[in-house]
mmCIF file with all atom_site columns, C-alpha atoms in Angstrom:
data_model
loop_
_atom_site.group_PDB
_atom_site.id
_atom_site.type_symbol
_atom_site.label_atom_id
_atom_site.label_alt_id
_atom_site.label_comp_id
_atom_site.label_asym_id
_atom_site.label_entity_id
_atom_site.label_seq_id
_atom_site.pdbx_PDB_ins_code
_atom_site.Cartn_x
_atom_site.Cartn_y
_atom_site.Cartn_z
_atom_site.occupancy
_atom_site.B_iso_or_equiv
_atom_site.pdbx_formal_charge
_atom_site.auth_seq_id
_atom_site.auth_comp_id
_atom_site.auth_asym_id
_atom_site.auth_atom_id
_atom_site.pdbx_PDB_model_num
ATOM 1   C CA . MET H 1 1   ? 102.841 149.918 95.329  1.00 90.00 ? 1   MET H CA 1
ATOM 2   C CA . MET H 1 2   ? 103.785 150.701 99.152  1.00 94.00 ? 2   MET H CA 1
ATOM 3   C CA . LEU H 1 3   ? 103.034 146.967 101.445 1.00 97.00 ? 3   LEU H CA 1
ATOM 4   C CA . ASN H 1 4   ? 102.923 149.341 104.683 1.00 96.00 ? 4   ASN H CA 1
ATOM 5   C CA . ASN H 1 5   ? 98.859  148.618 104.500 1.00 97.00 ? 5   ASN H CA 1
ATOM 6   C CA . LYS H 1 6   ? 98.645  144.888 103.577 1.00 98.00 ? 6   LYS H CA 1
ATOM 7   C CA . LEU H 1 7   ? 97.430  143.484 107.240 1.00 98.00 ? 7   LEU H CA 1
ATOM 8   C CA . LEU H 1 8   ? 98.716  139.493 105.845 1.00 98.00 ? 8   LEU H CA 1
ATOM 9   C CA . PHE H 1 9   ? 101.864 138.346 103.564 1.00 98.00 ? 9   PHE H CA 1
ATOM 10  C CA . ILE H 1 10  ? 101.597 135.501 101.913 1.00 98.00 ? 10  ILE H CA 1
ATOM 11  C CA . PHE H 1 11  ? 105.420 134.113 101.417 1.00 98.00 ? 11  PHE H CA 1
ATOM 12  C CA . ASP H 1 12  ? 106.212 131.582 99.253  1.00 98.00 ? 12  ASP H CA 1
ATOM 13  C CA . LEU H 1 13  ? 109.541 128.760 100.577 1.00 98.00 ? 13  LEU H CA 1
ATOM 14  C CA . ASP H 1 14  ? 112.182 128.161 97.303  1.00 98.00 ? 14  ASP H CA 1
ATOM 15  C CA . ASP H 1 15  ? 114.125 130.312 96.498  1.00 97.00 ? 15  ASP H CA 1
ATOM 16  C CA . THR H 1 16  ? 111.618 133.052 97.895  1.00 98.00 ? 16  THR H CA 1
ATOM 17  C CA . LEU H 1 17  ? 113.118 133.247 102.117 1.00 98.00 ? 17  LEU H CA 1
ATOM 18  C CA . VAL H 1 18  ? 115.333 130.032 101.340 1.00 98.00 ? 18  VAL H CA 1
ATOM 19  C CA . LEU H 1 19  ? 117.616 128.840 98.107  1.00 97.00 ? 19  LEU H CA 1
ATOM 20  C CA . GLU H 1 20  ? 117.156 125.904 96.739  1.00 96.00 ? 20  GLU H CA 1
ATOM 21  C CA . ARG H 1 21  ? 120.289 125.315 95.323  1.00 96.00 ? 21  ARG H CA 1
ATOM 22  C CA . ASP H 1 22  ? 121.094 125.568 99.317  1.00 97.00 ? 22  ASP H CA 1
ATOM 23  C CA . TYR H 1 23  ? 119.477 122.832 100.087 1.00 97.00 ? 23  TYR H CA 1
ATOM 24  C CA . VAL H 1 24  ? 119.963 120.354 97.085  1.00 97.00 ? 24  VAL H CA 1
ATOM 25  C CA . LEU H 1 25  ? 123.911 120.897 98.201  1.00 98.00 ? 25  LEU H CA 1
ATOM 26  C CA . SER H 1 26  ? 122.700 119.894 102.157 1.00 98.00 ? 26  SER H CA 1
ATOM 27  C CA . GLY H 1 27  ? 120.933 116.672 100.560 1.00 98.00 ? 27  GLY H CA 1
ATOM 28  C CA . PHE H 1 28  ? 124.656 115.957 98.347  1.00 98.00 ? 28  PHE H CA 1
ATOM 29  C CA . SER H 1 29  ? 126.470 116.144 101.716 1.00 98.00 ? 29  SER H CA 1
ATOM 30  C CA . ALA H 1 30  ? 124.092 114.285 103.608 1.00 98.00 ? 30  ALA H CA 1
ATOM 31  C CA . VAL H 1 31  ? 124.250 111.109 101.228 1.00 98.00 ? 31  VAL H CA 1
ATOM 32  C CA . ALA H 1 32  ? 128.213 112.125 100.927 1.00 98.00 ? 32  ALA H CA 1
ATOM 33  C CA . SER H 1 33  ? 128.614 111.336 104.105 1.00 97.00 ? 33  SER H CA 1
ATOM 34  C CA . TYR H 1 34  ? 126.141 108.157 104.162 1.00 97.00 ? 34  TYR H CA 1
ATOM 35  C CA . ILE H 1 35  ? 128.401 106.830 101.247 1.00 97.00 ? 35  ILE H CA 1
ATOM 36  C CA . GLY H 1 36  ? 131.480 107.412 103.144 1.00 96.00 ? 36  GLY H CA 1
ATOM 37  C CA . ALA H 1 37  ? 130.814 105.080 105.676 1.00 96.00 ? 37  ALA H CA 1
ATOM 38  C CA . GLN H 1 38  ? 128.560 102.644 104.418 1.00 95.00 ? 38  GLN H CA 1
ATOM 39  C CA . CYS H 1 39  ? 131.051 102.406 101.886 1.00 94.00 ? 39  CYS H CA 1
ATOM 40  C CA . ARG H 1 40  ? 134.329 103.537 103.334 1.00 93.00 ? 40  ARG H CA 1
ATOM 41  C CA . LEU H 1 41  ? 134.848 106.037 101.031 1.00 95.00 ? 41  LEU H CA 1
ATOM 42  C CA . PRO H 1 42  ? 136.401 109.551 101.577 1.00 96.00 ? 42  PRO H CA 1
ATOM 43  C CA . SER H 1 43  ? 132.929 111.335 101.501 1.00 97.00 ? 43  SER H CA 1
ATOM 44  C CA . GLU H 1 44  ? 134.889 114.523 101.182 1.00 97.00 ? 44  GLU H CA 1
ATOM 45  C CA . GLU H 1 45  ? 135.518 113.380 97.570  1.00 97.00 ? 45  GLU H CA 1
ATOM 46  C CA . ILE H 1 46  ? 131.699 111.821 96.459  1.00 97.00 ? 46  ILE H CA 1
ATOM 47  C CA . LYS H 1 47  ? 130.609 115.276 98.044  1.00 98.00 ? 47  LYS H CA 1
ATOM 48  C CA . GLN H 1 48  ? 132.799 117.716 95.905  1.00 98.00 ? 48  GLN H CA 1
ATOM 49  C CA . PHE H 1 49  ? 131.450 115.417 92.637  1.00 98.00 ? 49  PHE H CA 1
ATOM 50  C CA . LEU H 1 50  ? 127.612 115.544 93.443  1.00 98.00 ? 50  LEU H CA 1
ATOM 51  C CA . HIS H 1 51  ? 128.021 118.829 93.981  1.00 98.00 ? 51  HIS H CA 1
ATOM 52  C CA . SER H 1 52  ? 130.662 120.397 91.425  1.00 97.00 ? 52  SER H CA 1
ATOM 53  C CA . THR H 1 53  ? 128.456 117.693 89.062  1.00 97.00 ? 53  THR H CA 1
ATOM 54  C CA . PHE H 1 54  ? 125.153 119.706 90.503  1.00 97.00 ? 54  PHE H CA 1
ATOM 55  C CA . LEU H 1 55  ? 126.547 122.707 89.752  1.00 96.00 ? 55  LEU H CA 1
ATOM 56  C CA . THR H 1 56  ? 127.510 122.358 86.325  1.00 96.00 ? 56  THR H CA 1
ATOM 57  C CA . GLN H 1 57  ? 125.551 119.851 84.983  1.00 96.00 ? 57  GLN H CA 1
ATOM 58  C CA . GLY H 1 58  ? 122.035 120.072 86.925  1.00 95.00 ? 58  GLY H CA 1
ATOM 59  C CA . ARG H 1 59  ? 121.110 117.621 89.052  1.00 93.00 ? 59  ARG H CA 1
ATOM 60  C CA . GLU H 1 60  ? 118.742 114.430 86.452  1.00 95.00 ? 60  GLU H CA 1
ATOM 61  C CA . GLN H 1 61  ? 120.258 111.534 86.744  1.00 97.00 ? 61  GLN H CA 1
ATOM 62  C CA . ILE H 1 62  ? 122.832 112.189 89.538  1.00 98.00 ? 62  ILE H CA 1
ATOM 63  C CA . PHE H 1 63  ? 123.043 108.883 91.562  1.00 98.00 ? 63  PHE H CA 1
ATOM 64  C CA . ASP H 1 64  ? 123.490 107.368 88.488  1.00 97.00 ? 64  ASP H CA 1
ATOM 65  C CA . LYS H 1 65  ? 125.985 109.556 86.785  1.00 97.00 ? 65  LYS H CA 1
ATOM 66  C CA . LEU H 1 66  ? 127.849 108.896 90.755  1.00 97.00 ? 66  LEU H CA 1
ATOM 67  C CA . LEU H 1 67  ? 127.135 105.310 90.988  1.00 96.00 ? 67  LEU H CA 1
ATOM 68  C CA . HIS H 1 68  ? 129.217 105.042 87.047  1.00 96.00 ? 68  HIS H CA 1
ATOM 69  C CA . GLY H 1 69  ? 132.032 107.040 88.433  1.00 94.00 ? 69  GLY H CA 1
ATOM 70  C CA . TYR H 1 70  ? 132.123 105.274 91.252  1.00 95.00 ? 70  TYR H CA 1
ATOM 71  C CA . PRO H 1 71  ? 131.694 101.219 90.689  1.00 95.00 ? 71  PRO H CA 1
ATOM 72  C CA . ALA H 1 72  ? 131.779 100.097 94.875  1.00 95.00 ? 72  ALA H CA 1
ATOM 73  C CA . ILE H 1 73  ? 128.641 102.168 95.242  1.00 96.00 ? 73  ILE H CA 1
ATOM 74  C CA . ALA H 1 74  ? 126.469 100.729 93.268  1.00 95.00 ? 74  ALA H CA 1
ATOM 75  C CA . GLN H 1 75  ? 127.429 97.122  94.792  1.00 94.00 ? 75  GLN H CA 1
ATOM 76  C CA . GLN H 1 76  ? 126.297 97.825  98.301  1.00 95.00 ? 76  GLN H CA 1
ATOM 77  C CA . LEU H 1 77  ? 123.923 100.857 97.618  1.00 97.00 ? 77  LEU H CA 1
ATOM 78  C CA . THR H 1 78  ? 121.105 101.708 95.155  1.00 96.00 ? 78  THR H CA 1
ATOM 79  C CA . ILE H 1 79  ? 120.166 104.604 93.780  1.00 97.00 ? 79  ILE H CA 1
ATOM 80  C CA . ALA H 1 80  ? 116.484 103.997 95.409  1.00 97.00 ? 80  ALA H CA 1
ATOM 81  C CA . ALA H 1 81  ? 118.824 104.424 98.510  1.00 97.00 ? 81  ALA H CA 1
ATOM 82  C CA . LEU H 1 82  ? 120.499 107.611 98.324  1.00 98.00 ? 82  LEU H CA 1
ATOM 83  C CA . VAL H 1 83  ? 117.304 109.443 97.150  1.00 97.00 ? 83  VAL H CA 1
ATOM 84  C CA . ASP H 1 84  ? 116.136 108.297 101.033 1.00 97.00 ? 84  ASP H CA 1
ATOM 85  C CA . ILE H 1 85  ? 118.946 109.682 102.517 1.00 97.00 ? 85  ILE H CA 1
ATOM 86  C CA . TYR H 1 86  ? 118.646 112.500 100.298 1.00 97.00 ? 86  TYR H CA 1
ATOM 87  C CA . ARG H 1 87  ? 114.774 113.150 100.871 1.00 97.00 ? 87  ARG H CA 1
ATOM 88  C CA . GLN H 1 88  ? 115.419 112.519 104.941 1.00 96.00 ? 88  GLN H CA 1
ATOM 89  C CA . HIS H 1 89  ? 118.288 114.190 105.871 1.00 97.00 ? 89  HIS H CA 1
ATOM 90  C CA . GLN H 1 90  ? 118.359 117.040 108.606 1.00 96.00 ? 90  GLN H CA 1
ATOM 91  C CA . PRO H 1 91  ? 118.924 120.101 106.652 1.00 97.00 ? 91  PRO H CA 1
ATOM 92  C CA . GLU H 1 92  ? 121.653 123.010 107.386 1.00 93.00 ? 92  GLU H CA 1
ATOM 93  C CA . LEU H 1 93  ? 119.999 126.505 106.381 1.00 97.00 ? 93  LEU H CA 1
ATOM 94  C CA . LYS H 1 94  ? 120.024 129.964 106.407 1.00 97.00 ? 94  LYS H CA 1
ATOM 95  C CA . PHE H 1 95  ? 117.646 132.356 105.092 1.00 98.00 ? 95  PHE H CA 1
ATOM 96  C CA . VAL H 1 96  ? 118.618 134.964 101.743 1.00 97.00 ? 96  VAL H CA 1
ATOM 97  C CA . ASP H 1 97  ? 119.545 138.117 102.228 1.00 93.00 ? 97  ASP H CA 1
ATOM 98  C CA . GLY H 1 98  ? 117.337 140.031 104.660 1.00 95.00 ? 98  GLY H CA 1
ATOM 99  C CA . ALA H 1 99  ? 114.910 137.744 104.473 1.00 97.00 ? 99  ALA H CA 1
ATOM 100 C CA . GLU H 1 100 ? 114.348 137.237 108.017 1.00 97.00 ? 100 GLU H CA 1
ATOM 101 C CA . ALA H 1 101 ? 115.015 141.051 109.280 1.00 97.00 ? 101 ALA H CA 1
ATOM 102 C CA . VAL H 1 102 ? 111.556 141.089 106.779 1.00 98.00 ? 102 VAL H CA 1
ATOM 103 C CA . LEU H 1 103 ? 110.277 138.019 109.169 1.00 98.00 ? 103 LEU H CA 1
ATOM 104 C CA . THR H 1 104 ? 111.250 140.241 112.259 1.00 98.00 ? 104 THR H CA 1
ATOM 105 C CA . ARG H 1 105 ? 109.707 143.592 111.716 1.00 97.00 ? 105 ARG H CA 1
ATOM 106 C CA . LEU H 1 106 ? 106.309 142.020 110.213 1.00 98.00 ? 106 LEU H CA 1
ATOM 107 C CA . ARG H 1 107 ? 106.448 140.460 112.978 1.00 97.00 ? 107 ARG H CA 1
ATOM 108 C CA . ALA H 1 108 ? 106.632 143.232 114.811 1.00 97.00 ? 108 ALA H CA 1
ATOM 109 C CA . ASP H 1 109 ? 104.729 145.503 112.882 1.00 97.00 ? 109 ASP H CA 1
ATOM 110 C CA . GLY H 1 110 ? 102.014 143.614 113.809 1.00 98.00 ? 110 GLY H CA 1
ATOM 111 C CA . LYS H 1 111 ? 100.872 141.916 110.367 1.00 98.00 ? 111 LYS H CA 1
ATOM 112 C CA . LYS H 1 112 ? 100.314 138.397 110.086 1.00 98.00 ? 112 LYS H CA 1
ATOM 113 C CA . ILE H 1 113 ? 102.510 135.787 108.249 1.00 98.00 ? 113 ILE H CA 1
ATOM 114 C CA . ALA H 1 114 ? 101.930 132.581 105.914 1.00 98.00 ? 114 ALA H CA 1
ATOM 115 C CA . ILE H 1 115 ? 104.015 130.423 104.305 1.00 98.00 ? 115 ILE H CA 1
ATOM 116 C CA . VAL H 1 116 ? 102.638 128.488 101.039 1.00 98.00 ? 116 VAL H CA 1
ATOM 117 C CA . THR H 1 117 ? 105.102 125.958 99.998  1.00 98.00 ? 117 THR H CA 1
ATOM 118 C CA . ASP H 1 118 ? 104.943 123.765 97.467  1.00 97.00 ? 118 ASP H CA 1
ATOM 119 C CA . GLY H 1 119 ? 107.031 119.582 96.879  1.00 96.00 ? 119 GLY H CA 1
ATOM 120 C CA . LEU H 1 120 ? 107.100 116.812 98.713  1.00 97.00 ? 120 LEU H CA 1
ATOM 121 C CA . ALA H 1 121 ? 105.757 116.871 102.872 1.00 97.00 ? 121 ALA H CA 1
ATOM 122 C CA . SER H 1 122 ? 107.748 116.264 104.129 1.00 96.00 ? 122 SER H CA 1
ATOM 123 C CA . MET H 1 123 ? 111.045 117.709 102.824 1.00 97.00 ? 123 MET H CA 1
ATOM 124 C CA . GLN H 1 124 ? 109.096 120.978 102.802 1.00 98.00 ? 124 GLN H CA 1
ATOM 125 C CA . LYS H 1 125 ? 108.814 120.528 106.728 1.00 98.00 ? 125 LYS H CA 1
ATOM 126 C CA . GLN H 1 126 ? 112.479 119.137 107.376 1.00 97.00 ? 126 GLN H CA 1
ATOM 127 C CA . LYS H 1 127 ? 113.403 123.106 105.624 1.00 98.00 ? 127 LYS H CA 1
ATOM 128 C CA . THR H 1 128 ? 110.962 125.065 107.664 1.00 98.00 ? 128 THR H CA 1
ATOM 129 C CA . ALA H 1 129 ? 111.830 123.017 110.427 1.00 98.00 ? 129 ALA H CA 1
ATOM 130 C CA . ALA H 1 130 ? 115.827 124.178 110.305 1.00 97.00 ? 130 ALA H CA 1
ATOM 131 C CA . LEU H 1 131 ? 115.014 127.846 109.548 1.00 98.00 ? 131 LEU H CA 1
ATOM 132 C CA . GLY H 1 132 ? 113.013 128.262 112.944 1.00 97.00 ? 132 GLY H CA 1
ATOM 133 C CA . LEU H 1 133 ? 109.524 129.485 110.316 1.00 98.00 ? 133 LEU H CA 1
ATOM 134 C CA . ALA H 1 134 ? 107.632 128.431 113.090 1.00 97.00 ? 134 ALA H CA 1
ATOM 135 C CA . ALA H 1 135 ? 108.938 130.933 115.123 1.00 97.00 ? 135 ALA H CA 1
ATOM 136 C CA . TYR H 1 136 ? 107.127 134.063 112.545 1.00 98.00 ? 136 TYR H CA 1
ATOM 137 C CA . ALA H 1 137 ? 104.660 132.662 110.583 1.00 98.00 ? 137 ALA H CA 1
ATOM 138 C CA . ASP H 1 138 ? 100.777 132.281 111.796 1.00 98.00 ? 138 ASP H CA 1
ATOM 139 C CA . LEU H 1 139 ? 100.495 129.664 109.061 1.00 98.00 ? 139 LEU H CA 1
ATOM 140 C CA . ILE H 1 140 ? 101.820 127.170 106.849 1.00 98.00 ? 140 ILE H CA 1
ATOM 141 C CA . VAL H 1 141 ? 100.149 125.389 104.075 1.00 98.00 ? 141 VAL H CA 1
ATOM 142 C CA . TYR H 1 142 ? 102.281 121.951 102.365 1.00 98.00 ? 142 TYR H CA 1
ATOM 143 C CA . CYS H 1 143 ? 100.103 122.395 99.388  1.00 98.00 ? 143 CYS H CA 1
ATOM 144 C CA . TRP H 1 144 ? 101.142 118.701 98.525  1.00 98.00 ? 144 TRP H CA 1
ATOM 145 C CA . GLU H 1 145 ? 99.886  117.604 102.047 1.00 97.00 ? 145 GLU H CA 1
ATOM 146 C CA . ILE H 1 146 ? 96.518  118.977 100.952 1.00 97.00 ? 146 ILE H CA 1
ATOM 147 C CA . GLY H 1 147 ? 96.433  117.535 97.331  1.00 97.00 ? 147 GLY H CA 1
ATOM 148 C CA . ALA H 1 148 ? 96.435  121.503 95.824  1.00 98.00 ? 148 ALA H CA 1
ATOM 149 C CA . PRO H 1 149 ? 99.683  121.459 94.499  1.00 97.00 ? 149 PRO H CA 1
ATOM 150 C CA . LYS H 1 150 ? 100.724 124.492 92.676  1.00 97.00 ? 150 LYS H CA 1
ATOM 151 C CA . PRO H 1 151 ? 99.693  126.293 91.055  1.00 97.00 ? 151 PRO H CA 1
ATOM 152 C CA . SER H 1 152 ? 96.345  125.786 92.282  1.00 97.00 ? 152 SER H CA 1
ATOM 153 C CA . PRO H 1 153 ? 95.228  128.634 93.795  1.00 97.00 ? 153 PRO H CA 1
ATOM 154 C CA . GLU H 1 154 ? 94.377  126.132 96.797  1.00 98.00 ? 154 GLU H CA 1
ATOM 155 C CA . GLY H 1 155 ? 96.983  126.486 99.211  1.00 98.00 ? 155 GLY H CA 1
ATOM 156 C CA . PHE H 1 156 ? 97.069  130.531 98.947  1.00 98.00 ? 156 PHE H CA 1
ATOM 157 C CA . LYS H 1 157 ? 92.825  130.673 99.535  1.00 97.00 ? 157 LYS H CA 1
ATOM 158 C CA . GLN H 1 158 ? 93.142  128.142 102.571 1.00 97.00 ? 158 GLN H CA 1
ATOM 159 C CA . ALA H 1 159 ? 95.887  130.744 104.167 1.00 98.00 ? 159 ALA H CA 1
ATOM 160 C CA . ILE H 1 160 ? 93.140  134.239 103.725 1.00 98.00 ? 160 ILE H CA 1
ATOM 161 C CA . LYS H 1 161 ? 90.466  132.124 104.857 1.00 98.00 ? 161 LYS H CA 1
ATOM 162 C CA . HIS H 1 162 ? 92.553  130.593 107.365 1.00 98.00 ? 162 HIS H CA 1
ATOM 163 C CA . LEU H 1 163 ? 93.340  134.255 108.815 1.00 98.00 ? 163 LEU H CA 1
ATOM 164 C CA . LYS H 1 164 ? 90.128  135.838 108.058 1.00 98.00 ? 164 LYS H CA 1
ATOM 165 C CA . VAL H 1 165 ? 92.210  138.786 105.867 1.00 98.00 ? 165 VAL H CA 1
ATOM 166 C CA . ASP H 1 166 ? 90.364  140.395 102.821 1.00 98.00 ? 166 ASP H CA 1
ATOM 167 C CA . ILE H 1 167 ? 92.103  140.029 99.055  1.00 97.00 ? 167 ILE H CA 1
ATOM 168 C CA . GLU H 1 168 ? 92.688  143.689 99.037  1.00 97.00 ? 168 GLU H CA 1
ATOM 169 C CA . ASP H 1 169 ? 94.712  143.121 102.847 1.00 98.00 ? 169 ASP H CA 1
ATOM 170 C CA . THR H 1 170 ? 96.709  139.922 101.353 1.00 98.00 ? 170 THR H CA 1
ATOM 171 C CA . VAL H 1 171 ? 100.352 140.241 99.075  1.00 98.00 ? 171 VAL H CA 1
ATOM 172 C CA . ILE H 1 172 ? 101.371 136.993 98.368  1.00 98.00 ? 172 ILE H CA 1
ATOM 173 C CA . ILE H 1 173 ? 105.330 137.301 98.021  1.00 98.00 ? 173 ILE H CA 1
ATOM 174 C CA . GLY H 1 174 ? 107.367 134.840 94.933  1.00 98.00 ? 174 GLY H CA 1
ATOM 175 C CA . ASP H 1 175 ? 109.618 133.372 92.475  1.00 97.00 ? 175 ASP H CA 1
ATOM 176 C CA . ASN H 1 176 ? 108.267 131.258 90.623  1.00 97.00 ? 176 ASN H CA 1
ATOM 177 C CA . PRO H 1 177 ? 105.742 133.323 87.659  1.00 97.00 ? 177 PRO H CA 1
ATOM 178 C CA . SER H 1 178 ? 103.759 130.451 87.139  1.00 96.00 ? 178 SER H CA 1
ATOM 179 C CA . HIS H 1 179 ? 103.350 128.644 90.836  1.00 97.00 ? 179 HIS H CA 1
ATOM 180 C CA . ASP H 1 180 ? 103.517 131.926 92.861  1.00 97.00 ? 180 ASP H CA 1
ATOM 181 C CA . ILE H 1 181 ? 102.208 135.436 90.694  1.00 97.00 ? 181 ILE H CA 1
ATOM 182 C CA . GLN H 1 182 ? 98.919  133.679 88.838  1.00 97.00 ? 182 GLN H CA 1
ATOM 183 C CA . PRO H 1 183 ? 97.801  132.154 91.028  1.00 97.00 ? 183 PRO H CA 1
ATOM 184 C CA . GLY H 1 184 ? 97.779  135.292 93.333  1.00 97.00 ? 184 GLY H CA 1
ATOM 185 C CA . VAL H 1 185 ? 96.707  137.673 90.082  1.00 97.00 ? 185 VAL H CA 1
ATOM 186 C CA . LEU H 1 186 ? 94.040  134.803 89.724  1.00 96.00 ? 186 LEU H CA 1
ATOM 187 C CA . LEU H 1 187 ? 92.545  134.909 92.944  1.00 97.00 ? 187 LEU H CA 1
ATOM 188 C CA . GLY H 1 188 ? 93.028  138.884 92.309  1.00 97.00 ? 188 GLY H CA 1
ATOM 189 C CA . VAL H 1 189 ? 95.650  139.670 95.044  1.00 98.00 ? 189 VAL H CA 1
ATOM 190 C CA . ASP H 1 190 ? 98.341  142.142 94.603  1.00 98.00 ? 190 ASP H CA 1
ATOM 191 C CA . THR H 1 191 ? 101.705 140.153 93.880  1.00 98.00 ? 191 THR H CA 1
ATOM 192 C CA . VAL H 1 192 ? 105.271 141.134 94.200  1.00 98.00 ? 192 VAL H CA 1
ATOM 193 C CA . ARG H 1 193 ? 107.778 139.178 92.447  1.00 98.00 ? 193 ARG H CA 1
ATOM 194 C CA . VAL H 1 194 ? 111.724 137.725 93.476  1.00 97.00 ? 194 VAL H CA 1
ATOM 195 C CA . LEU H 1 195 ? 113.929 137.882 90.779  1.00 97.00 ? 195 LEU H CA 1
ATOM 196 C CA . GLN H 1 196 ? 116.059 134.984 92.052  1.00 95.00 ? 196 GLN H CA 1
ATOM 197 C CA . GLY H 1 197 ? 116.995 130.830 92.147  1.00 93.00 ? 197 GLY H CA 1
ATOM 198 C CA . ARG H 1 198 ? 115.904 129.274 89.506  1.00 91.00 ? 198 ARG H CA 1
ATOM 199 C CA . PHE H 1 199 ? 113.410 131.191 87.160  1.00 94.00 ? 199 PHE H CA 1
ATOM 200 C CA . SER H 1 200 ? 114.910 134.914 88.023  1.00 93.00 ? 200 SER H CA 1
ATOM 201 C CA . ARG H 1 201 ? 115.405 134.850 84.421  1.00 92.00 ? 201 ARG H CA 1
ATOM 202 C CA . LEU H 1 202 ? 111.865 133.874 83.519  1.00 92.00 ? 202 LEU H CA 1
ATOM 203 C CA . ASP H 1 203 ? 109.205 136.187 82.324  1.00 91.00 ? 203 ASP H CA 1
ATOM 204 C CA . ASP H 1 204 ? 105.941 137.038 84.049  1.00 91.00 ? 204 ASP H CA 1
ATOM 205 C CA . LEU H 1 205 ? 102.918 134.656 81.670  1.00 91.00 ? 205 LEU H CA 1
ATOM 206 C CA . SER H 1 206 ? 101.644 137.162 79.405  1.00 90.00 ? 206 SER H CA 1
ATOM 207 C CA . GLY H 1 207 ? 98.538  138.974 81.220  1.00 91.00 ? 207 GLY H CA 1
ATOM 208 C CA . TYR H 1 208 ? 99.816  138.081 84.193  1.00 94.00 ? 208 TYR H CA 1
ATOM 209 C CA . SER H 1 209 ? 102.559 140.226 85.851  1.00 94.00 ? 209 SER H CA 1
ATOM 210 C CA . ALA H 1 210 ? 103.621 140.855 89.253  1.00 96.00 ? 210 ALA H CA 1
ATOM 211 C CA . GLY H 1 211 ? 102.602 144.547 90.806  1.00 95.00 ? 211 GLY H CA 1
ATOM 212 C CA . CYS H 1 212 ? 106.019 144.991 92.048  1.00 95.00 ? 212 CYS H CA 1
ATOM 213 C CA . ARG H 1 213 ? 109.574 142.777 91.938  1.00 95.00 ? 213 ARG H CA 1
ATOM 214 C CA . GLY H 1 214 ? 113.019 143.281 92.788  1.00 96.00 ? 214 GLY H CA 1
ATOM 215 C CA . THR H 1 215 ? 115.909 141.325 93.287  1.00 95.00 ? 215 THR H CA 1
ATOM 216 C CA . SER H 1 216 ? 115.567 140.491 96.787  1.00 95.00 ? 216 SER H CA 1
ATOM 217 C CA . LEU H 1 217 ? 113.751 140.877 99.349  1.00 96.00 ? 217 LEU H CA 1
ATOM 218 C CA . LYS H 1 218 ? 115.872 143.042 100.633 1.00 95.00 ? 218 LYS H CA 1
ATOM 219 C CA . THR H 1 219 ? 115.685 145.838 98.137  1.00 96.00 ? 219 THR H CA 1
ATOM 220 C CA . ILE H 1 220 ? 111.986 144.535 97.423  1.00 97.00 ? 220 ILE H CA 1
ATOM 221 C CA . PHE H 1 221 ? 111.583 145.908 101.129 1.00 97.00 ? 221 PHE H CA 1
ATOM 222 C CA . GLU H 1 222 ? 113.209 149.367 101.096 1.00 96.00 ? 222 GLU H CA 1
ATOM 223 C CA . GLU H 1 223 ? 111.508 150.166 97.942  1.00 96.00 ? 223 GLU H CA 1
ATOM 224 C CA . HIS H 1 224 ? 108.408 149.091 98.396  1.00 96.00 ? 224 HIS H CA 1
ATOM 225 C CA . TYR H 1 225 ? 107.737 149.127 102.807 1.00 97.00 ? 225 TYR H CA 1
ATOM 226 C CA . GLU H 1 226 ? 108.324 152.040 104.967 1.00 93.00 ? 226 GLU H CA 1
ATOM 227 C CA . TYR H 1 227 ? 110.711 151.466 107.877 1.00 83.00 ? 227 TYR H CA 1
#
């Protein structure tokens, strides 16, 4: 499937344009800095604990584990306070390899670009701001903000309607088989799956296969978009 004839490119955000892992690590670094200042503990040690625990065990109950390992923190800060710091921090992020070049080329070719992203809107807005996505996107839809979390197709429908492009001239590009590919297929939109991040090893849902796929945006556009 060649993509040059498409007029509207709708991108997912997490694990499509930016790695969700990078946001999580950035948040834990911010929490560690806050703890260091508030509790007079070595922030680098706290950061290493959070990062290593996340990378080996995941983030489930990670702040509970932190307070269990460092009782001095529990005497001064609550888990709710740490969650607030995590959610409100200004992340340090970068595009996945090749993503910014793809967006730049699409803009140069006169294509329309939309971002349709899931998750707490305040956090997703911090991500899009950190990446400077407003300079590339004609529209950014925050699904939770409009009351239509993925896998609802409403966010994609709003992008298509707002930018006044026909279904057949649109492509949805994302990593999640249930949140990006399935809604696209249900809408009759061509889909592209990026096999990176948390869901890279999951199969497409039965009956909802992506039109094409690749391990990165860079490789996908090298194969399916004529430069």
